[in-house]
Amino acid sequence: MIGEEAMINYENFLKVGEKAGPKCKQFFAAKVFAKLLHTDSYGRISIMQFFNYVMRKVWLHQTRIGLSLYDVAGQGYLRESDLENYILELIPTLPQLDGLEKSFYSFYVCTAVRKFFFFLDPLRTGKIKIQDILACSFLDDLLELRDEELSKESQETNWFSAPSALRVYGQYLNLDKDHNGMLSKEELSRYGTATMTNVFLDRVFQECLTYDGEMDYKTYLDFVLALENRKEPAALQYIFKLLDIENKGYLNVFSLNYFFRAIQELMKIHGQDPVSFQDVKDEIFDMVKPKDPLKISLQDLINSNQGDTVTTILIDLNGFWTYENREALVANDNENSADLDDT
């Protein structure tokens, strides 16, 4: 034992393998032992870590078989309708979704499937590899809903939980003022803190799939996933396409100015002192450090790890204000925590 953890050496590991029988033989291999061997000076591995490794392997194998049953074409891919069927039939096996009304199932399935396709099908081919589904963490999140004791915090941060799906759908219904099941540009403008610029919203409706100039729930889900995950490459790709007004594959001073002018106008309307574009442009280029000093590519944005900040500055007055006043806000937070300490 090391503290609470039971350990096993290679010799005994092989003995257990023999006793476990032929079905388990593949797990008692030298390469599995080596993979789990870390820094133990006696060359032992943790039994619990080995157990978890086997469980994970078996789970992946079972899930691959489960997903393959829905692969109608037998090509190792799932189309949107295939994944919808998989998730619909999964719902009754997830205790955390017991409370969902049957009438909400179709909206739940749409909400869940959208996350897979938004992140795993960046080229919008309409299908995703089963291998990619298994490799990402989304299935783990989805199957976490088997846990009847899942904490409130875990439910709130899990896109697939009932509270999360109801939150996203509830926001959509609240925005839909004329109750026609679709969102106009004017209705979408009240999203979040209602401080996104008109110029950005125009681009959303130009580039995204709409019906008679209005957005349906599926298109809205892409929009939400992009804005709630701005550090992720797929989300940055979505927003970058909207910012790249000339469709050149990069952002230049013209496109940055085009979007920031709208922020300046909103600042005037709200009685805030306007900020010089020149200063903001320099800050953006300093943050991103693009390969070409005059152009920012999507890859530059992703590599800089500042993509979420840059996009926020250009599309949302509230986001820009928070960025501009970040030092004052940090100081304020520190003061508040100091006050709490005193009390």
Short mmCIF file of C-alpha atoms in Angstrom, two decimals:
data_model
loop_
_atom_site.label_atom_id
_atom_site.label_comp_id
_atom_site.label_asym_id
_atom_site.label_seq_id
_atom_site.Cartn_x
_atom_site.Cartn_y
_atom_site.Cartn_z
CA MET A 1 0.00 0.00 0.00
CA ILE A 2 1.00 3.62 -0.58
CA GLY A 3 -1.24 5.52 1.82
CA GLU A 4 -4.73 4.43 0.76
CA GLU A 5 -3.65 3.13 -2.63
CA ALA A 6 -3.04 -0.58 -3.30
CA MET A 7 -0.11 -1.26 -5.64
CA ILE A 8 0.96 -4.33 -7.62
CA ASN A 9 4.28 -5.32 -9.25
CA TYR A 10 4.70 -6.87 -12.71
CA GLU A 11 5.23 -10.42 -11.48
CA ASN A 12 1.99 -10.46 -9.50
CA PHE A 13 0.22 -8.58 -12.30
CA LEU A 14 1.01 -11.53 -14.62
CA LYS A 15 -0.20 -14.03 -12.00
CA VAL A 16 -3.54 -12.23 -11.73
CA GLY A 17 -3.72 -12.22 -15.54
CA GLU A 18 -3.41 -16.01 -15.63
CA LYS A 19 -6.14 -16.43 -13.01
CA ALA A 20 -8.43 -13.96 -14.79
CA GLY A 21 -8.68 -16.21 -17.82
CA PRO A 22 -8.52 -15.76 -21.62
CA LYS A 23 -11.29 -13.13 -21.80
CA CYS A 24 -9.14 -10.64 -19.87
CA LYS A 25 -5.81 -11.62 -21.46
CA GLN A 26 -5.53 -8.46 -23.61
CA PHE A 27 -5.51 -6.23 -20.49
CA PHE A 28 -2.67 -8.07 -18.75
CA ALA A 29 -0.07 -7.14 -21.38
CA ALA A 30 3.38 -5.66 -20.73
CA LYS A 31 2.49 -2.51 -22.70
CA VAL A 32 -0.58 -1.86 -20.49
CA PHE A 33 1.58 -2.22 -17.36
CA ALA A 34 4.21 0.11 -18.86
CA LYS A 35 1.54 2.67 -19.77
CA LEU A 36 0.36 2.85 -16.15
CA LEU A 37 3.84 2.78 -14.63
CA HIS A 38 4.70 6.27 -13.40
CA THR A 39 7.19 7.15 -10.72
CA ASP A 40 7.00 4.27 -8.26
CA SER A 41 10.58 3.42 -7.22
CA TYR A 42 9.64 -0.28 -6.82
CA GLY A 43 8.22 -0.50 -10.36
CA ARG A 44 4.60 -1.03 -9.27
CA ILE A 45 1.34 0.32 -10.64
CA SER A 46 -1.84 1.41 -8.85
CA ILE A 47 -4.51 -1.33 -8.88
CA MET A 48 -7.28 1.29 -8.95
CA GLN A 49 -5.71 3.02 -11.96
CA PHE A 50 -5.51 -0.34 -13.74
CA PHE A 51 -9.14 -1.08 -12.88
CA ASN A 52 -10.24 2.34 -14.22
CA TYR A 53 -8.18 1.77 -17.40
CA VAL A 54 -9.93 -1.57 -18.04
CA MET A 55 -13.36 -0.08 -17.31
CA ARG A 56 -12.69 2.76 -19.75
CA LYS A 57 -11.49 0.37 -22.49
CA VAL A 58 -14.54 -1.88 -22.07
CA TRP A 59 -16.85 1.15 -22.02
CA LEU A 60 -15.29 2.50 -25.25
CA HIS A 61 -15.67 -0.89 -26.89
CA GLN A 62 -19.33 -1.18 -25.86
CA THR A 63 -20.07 2.39 -26.91
CA ARG A 64 -18.40 1.88 -30.29
CA ILE A 65 -20.65 -1.15 -30.84
CA GLY A 66 -23.68 0.85 -29.63
CA LEU A 67 -22.95 3.75 -31.99
CA SER A 68 -22.18 1.43 -34.91
CA LEU A 69 -25.73 0.05 -34.72
CA TYR A 70 -26.92 3.50 -35.83
CA ASP A 71 -24.40 3.75 -38.69
CA VAL A 72 -26.92 3.03 -41.44
CA ALA A 73 -24.38 3.32 -44.27
CA GLY A 74 -21.79 1.18 -42.45
CA GLN A 75 -19.02 3.67 -43.27
CA GLY A 76 -17.92 4.52 -39.71
CA TYR A 77 -19.84 7.82 -39.76
CA LEU A 78 -23.07 9.04 -38.16
CA ARG A 79 -25.34 11.51 -39.91
CA GLU A 80 -27.44 13.97 -37.92
CA SER A 81 -30.53 11.74 -38.05
CA ASP A 82 -28.47 8.70 -36.90
CA LEU A 83 -27.14 10.55 -33.84
CA GLU A 84 -30.64 11.90 -33.11
CA ASN A 85 -31.96 8.31 -32.99
CA TYR A 86 -29.06 7.22 -30.75
CA ILE A 87 -29.66 10.01 -28.22
CA LEU A 88 -33.46 9.64 -28.30
CA GLU A 89 -33.13 5.96 -27.37
CA LEU A 90 -30.51 6.83 -24.73
CA ILE A 91 -32.82 9.23 -22.81
CA PRO A 92 -34.73 6.52 -20.85
CA THR A 93 -31.40 5.06 -19.61
CA LEU A 94 -30.27 8.38 -18.05
CA PRO A 95 -31.88 8.92 -14.60
CA GLN A 96 -30.95 12.62 -14.63
CA LEU A 97 -33.38 13.12 -17.54
CA ASP A 98 -36.31 11.35 -15.85
CA GLY A 99 -38.09 14.64 -15.23
CA LEU A 100 -38.12 15.74 -18.88
CA GLU A 101 -41.56 16.03 -20.47
CA LYS A 102 -42.00 13.77 -23.52
CA SER A 103 -43.05 16.87 -25.49
CA PHE A 104 -39.56 18.34 -24.86
CA TYR A 105 -37.68 15.26 -26.15
CA SER A 106 -37.32 16.56 -29.72
CA PHE A 107 -35.90 19.89 -28.49
CA TYR A 108 -33.58 18.06 -26.06
CA VAL A 109 -32.28 15.78 -28.83
CA CYS A 110 -31.73 18.77 -31.14
CA THR A 111 -29.82 20.61 -28.35
CA ALA A 112 -27.61 17.58 -27.62
CA VAL A 113 -26.87 16.66 -31.27
CA ARG A 114 -25.96 20.25 -32.13
CA LYS A 115 -23.00 20.20 -29.74
CA PHE A 116 -21.53 17.12 -31.43
CA PHE A 117 -21.95 18.56 -34.92
CA PHE A 118 -20.82 22.09 -34.06
CA PHE A 119 -17.47 20.88 -32.71
CA LEU A 120 -16.86 17.64 -34.64
CA ASP A 121 -18.07 18.69 -38.11
CA PRO A 122 -16.34 22.04 -38.69
CA LEU A 123 -16.62 21.72 -42.48
CA ARG A 124 -20.39 21.13 -42.14
CA THR A 125 -20.39 17.88 -44.12
CA GLY A 126 -23.44 16.62 -42.23
CA LYS A 127 -21.68 13.56 -40.79
CA ILE A 128 -19.13 12.80 -38.07
CA LYS A 129 -16.78 9.87 -37.53
CA ILE A 130 -17.71 7.43 -34.78
CA GLN A 131 -14.00 7.49 -33.87
CA ASP A 132 -14.19 11.28 -33.28
CA ILE A 133 -17.30 10.87 -31.12
CA LEU A 134 -15.46 8.33 -28.95
CA ALA A 135 -12.31 10.47 -28.74
CA CYS A 136 -14.01 13.66 -27.52
CA SER A 137 -15.37 14.15 -24.00
CA PHE A 138 -19.00 14.83 -25.00
CA LEU A 139 -20.14 11.22 -24.57
CA ASP A 140 -18.58 11.20 -21.09
CA ASP A 141 -20.67 14.30 -20.26
CA LEU A 142 -23.80 12.72 -21.70
CA LEU A 143 -23.31 9.43 -19.87
CA GLU A 144 -22.52 11.30 -16.64
CA LEU A 145 -26.31 11.73 -16.51
CA ARG A 146 -26.55 8.06 -15.46
CA ASP A 147 -25.41 9.22 -12.02
CA GLU A 148 -28.48 9.76 -9.85
CA GLU A 149 -26.44 11.78 -7.34
CA LEU A 150 -25.02 14.30 -9.84
CA SER A 151 -24.29 17.60 -8.06
CA LYS A 152 -26.15 20.80 -8.96
CA GLU A 153 -22.86 22.37 -10.02
CA SER A 154 -22.08 19.48 -12.41
CA GLN A 155 -25.56 19.74 -13.90
CA GLU A 156 -25.17 23.47 -14.54
CA THR A 157 -21.84 23.05 -16.36
CA ASN A 158 -22.98 20.00 -18.37
CA TRP A 159 -24.51 21.05 -21.72
CA PHE A 160 -26.49 17.77 -21.86
CA SER A 161 -28.17 18.03 -18.44
CA ALA A 162 -31.90 18.80 -18.18
CA PRO A 163 -31.38 22.20 -16.44
CA SER A 164 -28.87 23.25 -19.12
CA ALA A 165 -31.08 22.19 -22.06
CA LEU A 166 -34.11 23.90 -20.47
CA ARG A 167 -32.06 27.05 -19.86
CA VAL A 168 -31.00 27.31 -23.53
CA TYR A 169 -34.49 26.55 -24.83
CA GLY A 170 -36.05 28.90 -22.26
CA GLN A 171 -33.79 31.75 -23.43
CA TYR A 172 -34.87 31.06 -27.02
CA LEU A 173 -38.57 31.25 -26.06
CA ASN A 174 -37.97 34.47 -24.10
CA LEU A 175 -36.28 36.10 -27.09
CA ASP A 176 -39.11 35.02 -29.42
CA LYS A 177 -41.44 37.93 -28.62
CA ASP A 178 -43.93 37.31 -31.45
CA HIS A 179 -44.08 33.56 -30.61
CA ASN A 180 -43.64 32.44 -34.22
CA GLY A 181 -40.96 29.88 -33.27
CA MET A 182 -38.21 31.88 -35.03
CA LEU A 183 -35.95 34.79 -34.11
CA SER A 184 -35.66 38.01 -36.07
CA LYS A 185 -32.52 40.15 -35.89
CA GLU A 186 -34.32 42.53 -33.54
CA GLU A 187 -35.29 39.62 -31.23
CA LEU A 188 -31.76 38.16 -31.22
CA SER A 189 -30.33 41.60 -30.34
CA ARG A 190 -31.62 41.09 -26.78
CA TYR A 191 -29.42 37.99 -26.31
CA GLY A 192 -27.15 38.04 -23.21
CA THR A 193 -26.62 41.58 -22.00
CA ALA A 194 -28.28 42.99 -25.17
CA THR A 195 -25.09 44.89 -26.05
CA MET A 196 -23.97 43.19 -29.27
CA THR A 197 -23.53 45.61 -32.15
CA ASN A 198 -25.97 45.83 -35.05
CA VAL A 199 -23.10 45.37 -37.48
CA PHE A 200 -22.23 42.00 -35.95
CA LEU A 201 -25.88 40.89 -35.85
CA ASP A 202 -26.22 41.86 -39.54
CA ARG A 203 -23.32 39.52 -40.32
CA VAL A 204 -24.93 36.67 -38.32
CA PHE A 205 -28.06 36.93 -40.46
CA GLN A 206 -26.07 37.27 -43.68
CA GLU A 207 -23.89 34.20 -43.09
CA CYS A 208 -26.11 31.81 -41.12
CA LEU A 209 -28.97 29.74 -42.41
CA THR A 210 -32.25 31.68 -42.05
CA TYR A 211 -35.83 31.28 -43.22
CA ASP A 212 -37.38 34.50 -44.61
CA GLY A 213 -34.74 36.42 -42.69
CA GLU A 214 -35.42 34.65 -39.36
CA MET A 215 -33.35 32.16 -37.40
CA ASP A 216 -34.62 28.75 -36.25
CA TYR A 217 -33.67 26.90 -33.05
CA LYS A 218 -30.90 24.85 -34.68
CA THR A 219 -29.15 27.95 -36.08
CA TYR A 220 -29.61 29.64 -32.68
CA LEU A 221 -27.86 26.68 -30.97
CA ASP A 222 -24.78 27.14 -33.19
CA PHE A 223 -24.79 30.83 -32.26
CA VAL A 224 -24.98 30.04 -28.51
CA LEU A 225 -22.30 27.32 -28.71
CA ALA A 226 -19.96 29.74 -30.50
CA LEU A 227 -20.47 32.57 -28.01
CA GLU A 228 -20.33 30.37 -24.89
CA ASN A 229 -17.12 28.58 -25.97
CA ARG A 230 -15.04 31.42 -27.42
CA LYS A 231 -11.73 29.82 -26.48
CA GLU A 232 -12.43 26.76 -28.66
CA PRO A 233 -11.13 26.63 -32.27
CA ALA A 234 -14.56 25.65 -33.68
CA ALA A 235 -16.20 28.65 -31.97
CA LEU A 236 -13.45 31.00 -33.16
CA GLN A 237 -13.87 29.64 -36.69
CA TYR A 238 -17.60 30.48 -36.54
CA ILE A 239 -17.00 34.05 -35.30
CA PHE A 240 -13.99 34.59 -37.59
CA LYS A 241 -16.16 33.86 -40.64
CA LEU A 242 -18.53 36.62 -39.51
CA LEU A 243 -15.70 39.10 -38.91
CA ASP A 244 -14.05 38.33 -42.27
CA ILE A 245 -16.45 40.62 -44.19
CA GLU A 246 -14.47 40.51 -47.44
CA ASN A 247 -14.08 36.73 -47.26
CA LYS A 248 -10.29 37.00 -47.67
CA GLY A 249 -9.32 34.47 -45.01
CA TYR A 250 -7.81 37.14 -42.75
CA LEU A 251 -8.74 40.25 -40.75
CA ASN A 252 -7.04 43.50 -41.68
CA VAL A 253 -7.23 47.06 -40.34
CA PHE A 254 -10.30 47.72 -42.50
CA SER A 255 -12.33 44.83 -41.06
CA LEU A 256 -11.28 45.61 -37.47
CA ASN A 257 -12.28 49.25 -37.96
CA TYR A 258 -15.60 48.22 -39.56
CA PHE A 259 -16.64 46.36 -36.41
CA PHE A 260 -15.07 48.68 -33.85
CA ARG A 261 -16.84 51.73 -35.31
CA ALA A 262 -20.10 50.15 -34.20
CA ILE A 263 -18.71 49.76 -30.65
CA GLN A 264 -17.73 53.47 -30.68
CA GLU A 265 -21.25 54.43 -31.75
CA LEU A 266 -22.78 52.41 -28.92
CA MET A 267 -20.38 54.09 -26.47
CA LYS A 268 -21.65 57.50 -27.58
CA ILE A 269 -25.28 56.37 -27.19
CA HIS A 270 -24.53 55.17 -23.64
CA GLY A 271 -22.72 58.40 -22.79
CA GLN A 272 -19.29 56.78 -22.50
CA ASP A 273 -16.09 58.50 -23.62
CA PRO A 274 -15.15 57.11 -27.04
CA VAL A 275 -11.90 55.17 -27.30
CA SER A 276 -9.51 55.66 -30.23
CA PHE A 277 -9.57 52.86 -32.81
CA GLN A 278 -5.82 53.25 -33.31
CA ASP A 279 -5.16 52.26 -29.69
CA VAL A 280 -7.49 49.27 -29.84
CA LYS A 281 -6.06 48.10 -33.16
CA ASP A 282 -2.52 48.22 -31.74
CA GLU A 283 -3.63 46.28 -28.65
CA ILE A 284 -5.28 43.60 -30.81
CA PHE A 285 -2.18 43.13 -32.98
CA ASP A 286 -0.01 43.05 -29.83
CA MET A 287 -2.22 40.38 -28.30
CA VAL A 288 -2.38 38.17 -31.39
CA LYS A 289 1.18 38.70 -32.74
CA PRO A 290 0.20 37.47 -36.24
CA LYS A 291 2.79 36.06 -38.64
CA ASP A 292 1.99 38.86 -41.09
CA PRO A 293 2.04 42.17 -39.17
CA LEU A 294 -0.88 43.52 -41.26
CA LYS A 295 -3.20 40.51 -41.31
CA ILE A 296 -4.72 38.25 -38.65
CA SER A 297 -5.59 34.73 -39.81
CA LEU A 298 -7.85 32.29 -37.97
CA GLN A 299 -4.78 30.24 -37.06
CA ASP A 300 -3.08 33.36 -35.61
CA LEU A 301 -6.16 33.93 -33.48
CA ILE A 302 -6.21 30.31 -32.23
CA ASN A 303 -2.44 30.22 -31.57
CA SER A 304 -2.51 33.46 -29.57
CA ASN A 305 -4.93 32.06 -26.92
CA GLN A 306 -6.46 35.54 -26.99
CA GLY A 307 -9.17 34.81 -29.55
CA ASP A 308 -11.99 35.07 -27.01
CA THR A 309 -10.81 38.51 -25.84
CA VAL A 310 -10.26 39.86 -29.38
CA THR A 311 -13.66 38.72 -30.65
CA THR A 312 -15.43 40.09 -27.55
CA ILE A 313 -13.82 43.52 -28.02
CA LEU A 314 -15.14 43.69 -31.59
CA ILE A 315 -18.72 42.49 -31.22
CA ASP A 316 -20.06 43.34 -27.78
CA LEU A 317 -20.06 46.69 -25.97
CA ASN A 318 -20.37 45.06 -22.54
CA GLY A 319 -17.45 42.75 -23.37
CA PHE A 320 -15.36 45.70 -24.55
CA TRP A 321 -16.22 47.75 -21.45
CA THR A 322 -15.19 44.81 -19.20
CA TYR A 323 -11.90 44.50 -21.12
CA GLU A 324 -11.19 48.26 -20.90
CA ASN A 325 -11.90 48.35 -17.18
CA ARG A 326 -10.31 45.01 -16.30
CA GLU A 327 -7.69 46.53 -13.98
CA ALA A 328 -10.26 48.55 -12.04
CA LEU A 329 -12.52 45.47 -11.81
CA VAL A 330 -9.67 43.28 -10.50
CA ALA A 331 -8.78 45.95 -7.91
CA ASN A 332 -12.45 46.15 -6.92
CA ASP A 333 -12.67 42.35 -6.54
CA ASN A 334 -9.56 42.39 -4.36
CA GLU A 335 -11.03 45.14 -2.18
CA ASN A 336 -14.29 43.23 -1.81
CA SER A 337 -12.51 40.02 -0.81
CA ALA A 338 -10.37 42.01 1.67
CA ASP A 339 -13.57 43.46 3.16
CA LEU A 340 -14.99 39.93 3.48
CA ASP A 341 -11.79 38.78 5.21
CA ASP A 342 -12.12 41.65 7.71
CA THR A 343 -15.66 40.66 8.54
#
